[in-house]
Structure formats: C-alpha cells, structure tokens
Tab-separated table of C-alpha atoms and ligand atoms in Angstrom:
chain	number	residue	atom	x	y	z
A	1	MET	CA	-3.034	-17.866	-21.993
A	2	LYS	CA	-2.484	-21.327	-20.131
A	3	ASP	CA	-5.360	-23.546	-19.060
A	4	GLY	CA	-7.814	-20.819	-20.326
A	5	LYS	CA	-6.630	-18.373	-18.016
A	6	PHE	CA	-5.500	-14.766	-19.007
A	7	LEU	CA	-1.993	-14.135	-17.557
A	8	THR	CA	-0.567	-10.814	-16.497
A	9	LEU	CA	3.143	-10.428	-15.844
A	10	ALA	CA	3.564	-7.263	-13.330
A	11	ILE	CA	6.167	-5.260	-12.262
A	12	GLU	CA	6.368	-3.112	-9.283
A	13	SER	CA	9.459	-0.867	-8.402
A	14	SER	CA	8.189	2.003	-6.751
A	15	CYS	CA	9.966	2.323	-3.545
A	16	ASP	CA	12.409	-0.142	-1.952
A	17	GLU	CA	11.007	-3.602	-3.126
A	18	THR	CA	11.521	-4.987	-6.484
A	19	SER	CA	9.053	-7.199	-7.074
A	20	VAL	CA	7.467	-9.681	-10.128
A	21	ALA	CA	4.381	-11.359	-10.004
A	22	VAL	CA	2.505	-13.746	-12.612
A	23	VAL	CA	-1.426	-13.194	-12.159
A	24	ALA	CA	-4.346	-15.254	-13.351
A	25	ASP	CA	-7.804	-13.758	-14.451
A	26	GLY	CA	-6.546	-10.802	-12.037
A	27	ARG	CA	-7.284	-13.446	-8.697
A	28	THR	CA	-5.380	-16.082	-8.718
A	29	VAL	CA	-1.487	-15.652	-7.877
A	30	LEU	CA	0.982	-17.734	-9.794
A	31	SER	CA	4.180	-16.218	-8.177
A	32	ASP	CA	4.994	-13.251	-6.500
A	33	ILE	CA	8.524	-12.497	-6.190
A	34	ILE	CA	9.618	-9.798	-3.523
A	35	SER	CA	12.962	-9.028	-3.097
A	36	SER	CA	13.220	-6.476	-0.294
A	37	GLN	CA	15.935	-3.655	0.109
A	38	ILE	CA	15.240	-3.662	3.836
A	39	LYS	CA	18.594	-4.768	5.418
A	40	ILE	CA	20.446	-2.560	3.016
A	41	HIS	CA	18.477	0.584	4.012
A	42	THR	CA	18.153	-0.056	7.722
A	43	GLN	CA	21.777	1.244	8.019
A	44	PHE	CA	20.625	4.417	6.976
A	45	GLY	CA	17.409	4.893	9.076
A	46	GLY	CA	15.337	4.952	5.919
A	47	VAL	CA	14.928	4.440	1.965
A	48	VAL	CA	18.093	6.050	0.374
A	49	PRO	CA	16.388	6.765	-3.074
A	50	GLU	CA	19.941	6.412	-5.150
A	51	ILE	CA	20.833	3.535	-3.843
A	52	ALA	CA	17.177	1.907	-4.297
A	53	SER	CA	17.314	2.369	-8.105
A	54	ARG	CA	20.718	0.901	-8.285
A	55	HIS	CA	19.665	-2.123	-6.430
A	56	HIS	CA	15.983	-2.107	-8.679
A	57	LEU	CA	18.463	-2.188	-11.866
A	58	THR	CA	20.500	-5.138	-10.638
A	59	ASN	CA	17.550	-7.466	-9.282
A	60	ILE	CA	14.758	-6.723	-11.913
A	61	ASN	CA	15.661	-9.196	-14.592
A	62	GLU	CA	16.587	-11.928	-11.903
A	63	VAL	CA	13.347	-11.223	-10.288
A	64	THR	CA	11.497	-11.589	-13.506
A	65	GLU	CA	12.886	-14.715	-14.675
A	66	GLN	CA	12.464	-16.190	-11.132
A	67	ALA	CA	8.551	-15.201	-11.166
A	68	MET	CA	8.496	-16.965	-14.562
A	69	ARG	CA	9.978	-19.899	-13.246
A	70	GLU	CA	8.125	-20.300	-10.209
A	71	ALA	CA	4.487	-19.618	-12.283
A	72	ASP	CA	5.646	-22.424	-14.555
A	73	VAL	CA	5.159	-20.242	-17.785
A	74	THR	CA	7.049	-19.307	-20.537
A	75	TRP	CA	6.909	-15.525	-22.550
A	76	ASP	CA	4.198	-17.169	-24.759
A	77	ASP	CA	1.669	-18.003	-22.065
A	78	ILE	CA	2.116	-14.190	-20.864
A	79	ASP	CA	-1.072	-11.873	-22.388
A	80	LEU	CA	-0.206	-8.380	-20.694
A	81	ILE	CA	2.186	-6.823	-18.932
A	82	GLY	CA	1.647	-4.264	-16.180
A	83	VAL	CA	3.532	-2.118	-14.474
A	84	THR	CA	3.645	0.621	-11.387
A	85	TYR	CA	4.213	4.054	-12.976
A	86	GLY	CA	3.368	6.332	-9.948
A	87	PRO	CA	2.974	7.745	-7.491
A	88	GLY	CA	6.511	6.618	-5.944
A	89	LEU	CA	10.384	7.597	-6.115
A	90	ILE	CA	11.492	8.618	-9.625
A	91	GLY	CA	14.579	6.666	-10.175
A	92	ALA	CA	12.938	3.698	-8.772
A	93	LEU	CA	9.825	3.863	-11.026
A	94	LEU	CA	11.980	4.298	-13.759
A	95	ILE	CA	13.743	1.050	-13.694
A	96	GLY	CA	10.439	-0.946	-13.397
A	97	VAL	CA	8.802	1.280	-16.585
A	98	ALA	CA	11.494	0.997	-18.531
A	99	THR	CA	11.873	-2.861	-18.043
A	100	ALA	CA	8.095	-3.086	-18.646
A	101	LYS	CA	8.576	-1.370	-22.172
A	102	ALA	CA	11.585	-3.281	-23.110
A	103	TYR	CA	9.750	-6.707	-22.258
A	104	ALA	CA	6.494	-5.362	-24.029
A	105	PHE	CA	8.198	-4.427	-27.106
A	106	ALA	CA	10.903	-7.503	-27.222
A	107	LYS	CA	7.891	-9.908	-26.688
A	108	ASN	CA	5.264	-8.098	-28.630
A	109	LYS	CA	2.605	-8.451	-25.338
A	110	PRO	CA	0.572	-5.392	-24.447
A	111	LEU	CA	1.210	-2.913	-22.190
A	112	VAL	CA	-0.501	-1.244	-19.155
A	113	GLY	CA	0.411	1.143	-16.727
A	114	VAL	CA	-0.574	0.660	-13.087
A	115	HIS	CA	-1.664	3.539	-10.354
A	116	HIS	CA	0.663	1.943	-7.418
A	117	ILE	CA	-2.375	2.837	-4.751
A	118	GLN	CA	-4.931	1.411	-7.235
A	119	GLY	CA	-2.555	-1.908	-6.757
A	120	HIS	CA	-2.837	-1.623	-2.969
A	121	ILE	CA	-6.611	-1.589	-3.277
A	122	SER	CA	-6.795	-4.450	-5.687
A	123	ALA	CA	-4.765	-6.405	-3.154
A	124	ASN	CA	-8.355	-7.174	-1.609
A	125	TYR	CA	-9.228	-8.788	-4.990
A	126	ILE	CA	-6.461	-11.470	-4.487
A	127	GLN	CA	-7.607	-11.971	-1.135
A	128	TYR	CA	-11.006	-12.091	-1.724
A	129	PRO	CA	-12.288	-13.690	-4.940
A	130	GLU	CA	-15.769	-12.866	-4.682
A	131	LEU	CA	-15.301	-9.371	-3.953
A	132	LYS	CA	-16.526	-6.505	-6.618
A	133	PRO	CA	-17.062	-2.878	-6.180
A	134	PRO	CA	-18.289	-0.560	-5.211
A	135	PHE	CA	-16.894	-0.497	-1.674
A	136	MET	CA	-15.054	2.415	0.687
A	137	ALA	CA	-11.447	1.626	1.056
A	138	MET	CA	-8.768	3.127	3.327
A	139	VAL	CA	-5.283	3.255	2.031
A	140	LEU	CA	-2.740	3.373	4.270
A	141	SER	CA	0.858	3.673	3.274
A	142	GLY	CA	4.003	5.273	3.697
A	143	GLY	CA	2.823	8.121	1.576
A	144	HIS	CA	-0.664	7.823	1.738
A	145	THR	CA	-3.764	8.016	4.072
A	146	ASN	CA	-6.900	8.131	2.129
A	147	ILE	CA	-11.021	7.203	2.562
A	148	ILE	CA	-11.691	6.385	-1.061
A	149	ASN	CA	-14.931	5.786	-2.701
A	150	VAL	CA	-14.306	2.786	-5.261
A	151	THR	CA	-17.046	2.813	-7.705
A	152	ASP	CA	-15.560	0.140	-10.155
A	153	TYR	CA	-12.951	-1.828	-10.659
A	154	ASN	CA	-10.318	0.605	-12.223
A	155	LYS	CA	-12.240	4.122	-11.044
A	156	CYS	CA	-12.016	5.873	-7.623
A	157	THR	CA	-12.810	9.218	-5.627
A	158	VAL	CA	-11.031	10.500	-2.864
A	159	LEU	CA	-13.152	11.271	0.105
A	160	GLY	CA	-10.675	12.543	2.447
A	161	GLY	CA	-7.054	12.238	3.331
A	162	THR	CA	-3.950	13.362	5.787
A	163	ARG	CA	-3.558	17.073	6.125
A	164	ASP	CA	-0.033	16.671	6.971
A	165	ASP	CA	1.927	13.262	7.709
A	166	ALA	CA	0.815	10.001	6.393
A	167	ALA	CA	-0.156	7.141	8.766
A	168	GLY	CA	2.940	5.169	7.870
A	169	GLU	CA	5.298	8.425	7.975
A	170	ALA	CA	3.822	9.030	11.465
A	171	PHE	CA	4.617	5.177	12.429
A	172	ASP	CA	8.180	5.734	11.284
A	173	LYS	CA	8.849	9.457	12.762
A	174	VAL	CA	7.822	7.780	16.330
A	175	ALA	CA	10.022	4.872	16.012
A	176	ARG	CA	13.100	6.615	15.213
A	177	VAL	CA	12.189	9.270	18.177
A	178	ILE	CA	11.807	6.250	20.387
A	179	GLY	CA	14.508	4.261	19.713
A	180	LEU	CA	13.391	1.301	17.479
A	181	GLY	CA	14.794	2.408	13.933
A	182	TYR	CA	13.460	1.646	10.522
A	183	PRO	CA	11.201	0.349	9.523
A	184	GLY	CA	8.964	1.633	11.863
A	185	GLY	CA	5.862	0.305	11.539
A	186	PRO	CA	6.430	-3.114	12.034
A	187	LYS	CA	8.556	-2.674	15.121
A	188	ILE	CA	5.881	-0.091	16.994
A	189	ASP	CA	3.411	-2.813	16.419
A	190	LYS	CA	5.586	-5.899	17.690
A	191	ALA	CA	6.704	-3.208	20.685
A	192	ALA	CA	3.139	-2.248	21.574
A	193	LYS	CA	2.270	-5.878	22.238
A	194	GLU	CA	4.266	-5.459	25.446
A	195	GLY	CA	2.819	-1.889	26.471
A	196	ASN	CA	-0.133	-0.812	27.815
A	197	PRO	CA	-2.286	1.444	25.193
A	198	HIS	CA	-3.627	3.530	27.899
A	199	ALA	CA	-0.461	4.708	29.643
A	200	ILE	CA	-0.038	7.886	28.059
A	201	GLU	CA	-3.114	9.737	26.486
A	202	PHE	CA	-1.601	11.230	23.511
A	203	LYS	CA	-4.295	14.130	22.138
A	204	ARG	CA	-6.512	12.529	19.293
A	205	VAL	CA	-6.561	15.196	16.426
A	206	MET	CA	-10.495	14.776	15.010
A	207	LEU	CA	-10.756	17.383	12.638
A	208	GLU	CA	-14.316	19.691	12.309
A	209	LYS	CA	-17.228	17.810	12.399
A	210	GLY	CA	-18.278	16.011	9.121
A	211	SER	CA	-14.717	16.524	7.787
A	212	MET	CA	-13.064	12.988	6.374
A	213	ASP	CA	-9.511	14.500	6.419
A	214	PHE	CA	-7.028	13.569	8.821
A	215	SER	CA	-4.004	15.076	10.792
A	216	PHE	CA	-1.129	13.301	12.692
A	217	SER	CA	1.251	15.859	13.290
A	218	GLY	CA	-0.468	16.769	16.996
A	219	ILE	CA	0.085	13.027	17.896
A	220	LYS	CA	3.586	12.789	16.523
A	221	THR	CA	4.101	16.190	18.334
A	222	GLY	CA	2.629	15.104	21.358
A	223	VAL	CA	4.987	11.640	21.668
A	224	LEU	CA	7.841	14.010	20.837
A	225	ASN	CA	7.242	16.355	23.675
A	226	TYR	CA	6.817	13.304	25.878
A	227	VAL	CA	9.795	11.826	25.235
A	228	ASN	CA	11.724	15.240	25.760
A	229	THR	CA	10.030	15.965	28.860
A	230	GLU	CA	10.863	12.599	30.082
A	231	ARG	CA	14.318	12.454	29.248
A	232	GLN	CA	15.139	15.974	30.544
A	233	ALA	CA	13.544	15.158	33.820
A	234	GLY	CA	16.441	12.268	33.854
A	235	ARG	CA	13.337	9.604	33.634
A	236	GLU	CA	13.614	6.140	31.430
A	237	ILE	CA	10.429	6.209	28.841
A	238	SER	CA	8.780	2.822	28.671
A	239	VAL	CA	9.156	2.155	24.746
A	240	PRO	CA	6.454	-0.507	24.534
A	241	ASP	CA	4.134	2.017	26.447
A	242	VAL	CA	4.777	4.543	24.047
A	243	ALA	CA	4.601	2.862	21.460
A	244	ALA	CA	0.990	0.919	22.604
A	245	SER	CA	-0.131	4.398	23.489
A	246	PHE	CA	0.983	6.296	20.031
A	247	GLN	CA	-0.769	2.970	17.821
A	248	ALA	CA	-3.986	3.631	19.976
A	249	ALA	CA	-4.499	7.419	19.591
A	250	VAL	CA	-3.640	6.833	15.723
A	251	VAL	CA	-6.088	3.777	15.009
A	252	ASP	CA	-8.757	5.716	17.038
A	253	VAL	CA	-8.640	8.588	14.588
A	254	LEU	CA	-8.358	6.257	11.676
A	255	VAL	CA	-11.420	4.014	12.763
A	256	THR	CA	-13.757	7.086	14.001
A	257	HIS	CA	-13.276	9.036	11.111
A	258	SER	CA	-13.448	6.056	8.348
A	259	LEU	CA	-16.608	4.235	9.891
A	260	HIS	CA	-18.084	8.223	9.744
A	261	ALA	CA	-17.681	8.077	5.619
A	262	VAL	CA	-19.033	4.481	5.563
A	263	LYS	CA	-22.127	5.122	7.403
A	264	GLU	CA	-22.571	8.650	5.628
A	265	TYR	CA	-21.922	6.938	2.275
A	266	GLY	CA	-24.410	4.058	3.108
A	267	ILE	CA	-21.937	1.478	1.733
A	268	LYS	CA	-21.854	-1.908	3.319
A	269	THR	CA	-18.177	-3.298	2.387
A	270	PHE	CA	-15.188	-1.588	3.947
A	271	ALA	CA	-11.700	-2.532	2.880
A	272	ILE	CA	-8.026	-1.586	4.264
A	273	ALA	CA	-4.887	-1.489	1.928
A	274	GLY	CA	-1.399	-0.586	1.950
A	275	GLY	CA	1.537	-1.394	4.398
A	276	VAL	CA	0.054	0.176	7.719
A	277	ALA	CA	-2.890	-2.327	7.307
A	278	SER	CA	-0.804	-5.034	8.266
A	279	ASN	CA	-0.692	-3.590	11.728
A	280	SER	CA	-2.589	-6.077	14.262
A	281	HIS	CA	-4.069	-3.506	16.403
A	282	LEU	CA	-5.757	-1.418	13.409
A	283	ARG	CA	-7.016	-5.010	11.794
A	284	GLU	CA	-8.686	-5.751	14.981
A	285	ALA	CA	-10.021	-2.455	15.835
A	286	PHE	CA	-11.718	-2.292	12.159
A	287	GLU	CA	-12.739	-5.587	12.774
A	288	LYS	CA	-14.417	-5.169	15.865
A	289	ALA	CA	-16.113	-1.263	15.154
A	290	CYS	CA	-17.235	-2.753	11.755
A	291	LYS	CA	-19.007	-5.657	13.118
A	292	GLU	CA	-20.647	-3.300	15.505
A	293	GLU	CA	-21.966	-1.314	12.663
A	294	GLY	CA	-23.071	-4.382	10.314
A	295	ILE	CA	-20.301	-3.566	7.909
A	296	GLU	CA	-18.385	-6.172	5.875
A	297	PHE	CA	-14.599	-5.851	6.764
A	298	VAL	CA	-12.090	-7.284	4.166
A	299	HIS	CA	-8.195	-6.933	4.439
A	300	PRO	CA	-5.539	-8.296	2.525
A	301	SER	CA	-2.833	-10.785	4.028
A	302	PRO	CA	0.134	-9.035	5.496
A	303	ILE	CA	2.231	-10.141	2.529
A	304	LEU	CA	-0.263	-8.452	0.209
A	305	CYS	CA	-0.161	-5.324	2.231
A	306	THR	CA	3.164	-4.460	1.589
A	307	ASP	CA	4.653	-3.500	-1.882
A	308	ASN	CA	4.148	-6.308	-3.856
A	309	ALA	CA	3.623	-7.003	-7.603
A	310	ALA	CA	0.685	-9.650	-7.399
A	311	MET	CA	-1.325	-6.546	-6.353
A	312	ILE	CA	-0.476	-4.326	-9.286
A	313	GLY	CA	-1.184	-7.638	-11.349
A	314	SER	CA	-4.731	-7.536	-10.312
A	315	ALA	CA	-5.585	-3.692	-10.994
A	316	GLY	CA	-3.364	-4.070	-14.706
A	317	TYR	CA	-5.742	-6.934	-15.519
A	318	TYR	CA	-8.972	-4.718	-14.818
A	319	GLU	CA	-7.343	-1.750	-16.472
A	320	PHE	CA	-6.933	-3.848	-19.533
A	321	ILE	CA	-10.569	-5.583	-19.138
A	322	LYS	CA	-11.659	-1.890	-19.288
A	323	GLY	CA	-9.795	-1.035	-22.550
A	324	TYR	CA	-6.602	0.691	-21.337
A	325	ARG	CA	-3.583	0.467	-22.342
A	326	SER	CA	-0.206	2.038	-22.408
A	327	GLY	CA	2.425	3.182	-25.249
A	328	THR	CA	6.090	2.799	-25.273
A	329	ASP	CA	5.752	6.409	-24.375
A	330	LEU	CA	4.912	5.491	-20.843
A	331	ASN	CA	6.550	7.474	-18.297
A	332	ALA	CA	7.314	7.385	-14.632
A	333	VAL	CA	5.085	10.037	-12.736
A	334	PRO	CA	6.738	10.256	-9.171
A	335	ASN	CA	3.304	12.461	-7.744
A	336	LEU	CA	0.482	10.569	-9.774
A	337	GLN	CA	-2.551	11.614	-8.001
A	338	ILE	CA	-5.378	9.104	-7.144
A	339	GLY	CA	-7.549	8.794	-9.892
A	340	GLU	CA	-5.539	10.046	-12.280
A	341	LYS	CA	-3.980	8.626	-15.491
A	342	GLN	CA	-1.223	10.027	-17.743
A	343	GLY	CA	0.159	7.571	-20.589
A	344	VAL	CA	-2.756	5.176	-19.988
A	345	PHE	CA	-5.484	5.278	-22.829
A	346	LEU	CA	-8.491	3.705	-23.917
A	347	ALA	CA	-8.046	1.816	-26.807
A	348	LYS	CA	-9.666	2.609	-29.847
B	401	KG4	O1	2.434	0.406	1.397
B	401	KG4	P1	3.893	0.236	1.932
B	401	KG4	O2	4.528	-1.025	2.151
B	401	KG4	O3	4.919	1.214	0.925
B	401	KG4	C1	4.183	2.515	0.271
B	401	KG4	O4	3.531	2.210	-0.423
B	401	KG4	O5	4.861	3.336	1.114
B	401	KG4	O6	3.874	1.030	3.241
B	401	KG4	C2	4.894	1.273	3.815
B	401	KG4	C3	4.394	1.639	5.360
B	401	KG4	C4	5.811	2.267	6.257
B	401	KG4	O7	5.558	3.350	6.902
B	401	KG4	C5	5.830	0.877	7.068
B	401	KG4	O8	6.763	1.822	8.616
B	401	KG4	C6	4.026	0.679	7.356
B	401	KG4	O9	3.872	0.882	6.180
B	401	KG4	N1	4.111	-0.395	7.943
B	401	KG4	C7	3.310	-0.449	9.065
B	401	KG4	C8	3.515	-1.951	9.387
B	401	KG4	N2	3.933	-2.409	8.551
B	401	KG4	C9	4.334	-1.836	7.702
B	401	KG4	N3	2.781	0.014	10.022
B	401	KG4	C10	2.135	-0.335	10.970
B	401	KG4	N4	2.273	-1.477	11.666
B	401	KG4	C11	2.737	-2.368	10.713
B	401	KG4	N5	2.963	-3.625	10.951
B	402	ZN	ZN1	2.682	0.853	-1.255
C-alpha cells in the first residue's frame, strides 16, 4: 500500500513485448514499461518464438526495476504480483511466470495468474475509471477475434469468434503479400489513409443469419487472388488502394456482426480491445455505428491496446479482489481458453 492505494506489480511476456507495470487500485497506472522487440523480429518478417524468449530473459529484471523506479515504489509498497500465464508463446510466457513466482516467493507477496485476453478487456477499466461490467467486448488481437459477454470483472463468456484467421493475422498476412512487411496492422492502417476504400470490392463473408462467428480467410484469399491476377497481367497494384479496400472489408464484417450481438443481448455499452483495436478506421466505424444505435462505445488509447503490463495489473487486481490466488505451481498455458482458469484458485 502506498498513500492508501493497493499496488499491483504486473508482468506481461506472452509474445514480443517485455512489460512490467505498477497499477494502483486496478485503475491508475503508476508506470507501464514496454520493451518492444519489434525491431529484432522485423528482420525475420514475424515473431521468432525462441528469440522472443531469450530477449524476455535478458530484459525482464531491468524492466521490473525501471517500472518500480518510475512508479517511485519499493517492494514494501507492493501488495500483489500479477502475471500473464496464457495464452501466448510457451517459452515467452514461462519467463514472465518464473520471474513472477521468484519475486512472489522472495518478497513474500501474493501471486495471481492473469488471462491475457482478460487483460486486454481490462485495459478499458484503466481508460474509463467509471466503467463497470456488464458490457459487451470485442477482442481483436494477433491470435483472437471474439465477441465476449463481460458479466463481471473476472467473468466472461464467448458469444462468437473467428472460424479461421484472427483479424490481426489477416492484417499481417495481407501486409506481407502487398510488400508492407511486419508488423502488418499498423502499416496497413497508415497506407490505407492514402487509398480509396471502394477501389476494389473484396467480398465480405457474413456467416449464416444469427451467427456471431466470423471468417476472414475469404477476404484474405480475395486479396491474394487480386494481387496475383494483376501481377500476372503485368499491372502495378496500388498498395494504398488494396490496403484501404481490405481494411474496409474487414471492418465492415466486424461492425455488422458485433452490433448484431450487442442489440440481441440488449447491452448498452460496447468495448473493443487488443492490438487491432488501435486501427483508426475501425475506431471511427464503431464510433459511428454505436452512435446511430444509441450504444456507449469505449476503447483504450492505442498504447493500452498493444500488449502491456498495466492491463494485466488491472485484471490481476480484480481477480485478487474476487478472492483468486495462484501458488508456486502456477504454470504457463499457451492455449488457455477464454474464461478458463488453471492454477488460479479461490482462496479459502
Ligand atoms: O494484442 P496484440 O498487441 O498482441 C496479441 O495479443 O496478439 O495484437 C497484435 C496484432 C497484430 O496482428 C498487429 O498487426 C495488429 O494487432 N495491429 C493492428 C494495428 N496495430 C496493431 N491491426 C490493424 N491496425 C492497427 N493500427
Ligand atoms: Zn495481446
């Protein structure tokens, strides 16, 4: 505790960001250090898991010290350690989990394992200090595209998801095909600003009526076919037009399906979360659609959309408040399902 506030030290290392944060009362960020490995992985065109783990290992103690320095706290002030234990890359997760367990044991602090996707949703609690469940959330990350019914701070159910590629995955693959490289999402977002979203009509795949699932492989194949046909005919493609048209198709599908879910459940607040949630066209489209339907739209600032430990600090705080703890047997679970807990239990 410091100044009457409950302090969570949170660790996130599920992919290619080593991040440590100190969060007060689950809502206020005192520090959120993000050491990104993007430059290292760019030369390989994507995240190389083995290299990511090695960099987490070299960086994590320094990033932890930096987070505590910036928050101006000592170990005596820390009340809880929260750590992402899944889903993610196994080697990368293990570095965070082992570090958190070592600190919890050495400093005699309670520990709680945090679901990465629960963390992404919780970024909204930091952005909107008054936000409370229930609400509907759409999680859009490199590996997930899900419509989630958030019934409590640490409870949610999946209403729908992608049947093939995640939205971020589709952005990354299309970016590679049109020569923008890694990381694809932000590069398509930027290129699309100079392009015409109506230049090419990529087919929107809307699944059967009433379904809350998505499919992006059709749009992705549409882009691949278009690019191949043009190249074979010796025509130059317009990268901004392809980027803008692809982005428009993906966003169209996302907005249509999620608003259908929000209306069906009669929910009044809709949140987005995850790396793709920082896409500028997507934010504008959701803003407009929600306004038309009289639904409150919330979204984290771009820095809270990417992988960061502050969101884990918020989610960990609420797990703790609800009575959940982890022991030194906490393990990394690379394919942890949304709503699932392993090694996170209710304290007696
Ligand atoms: O949530 P995140 O940082 O990591 C995972 O948990 O996967 O999401 C990463 C994904 C990547 O696919 C990246 O290309 C995408 O988010 N992304 C974006 C944008 N910024 C990041 N996609 C579209 N537009 C963006 N501005
Ligand atoms: Zn993430």
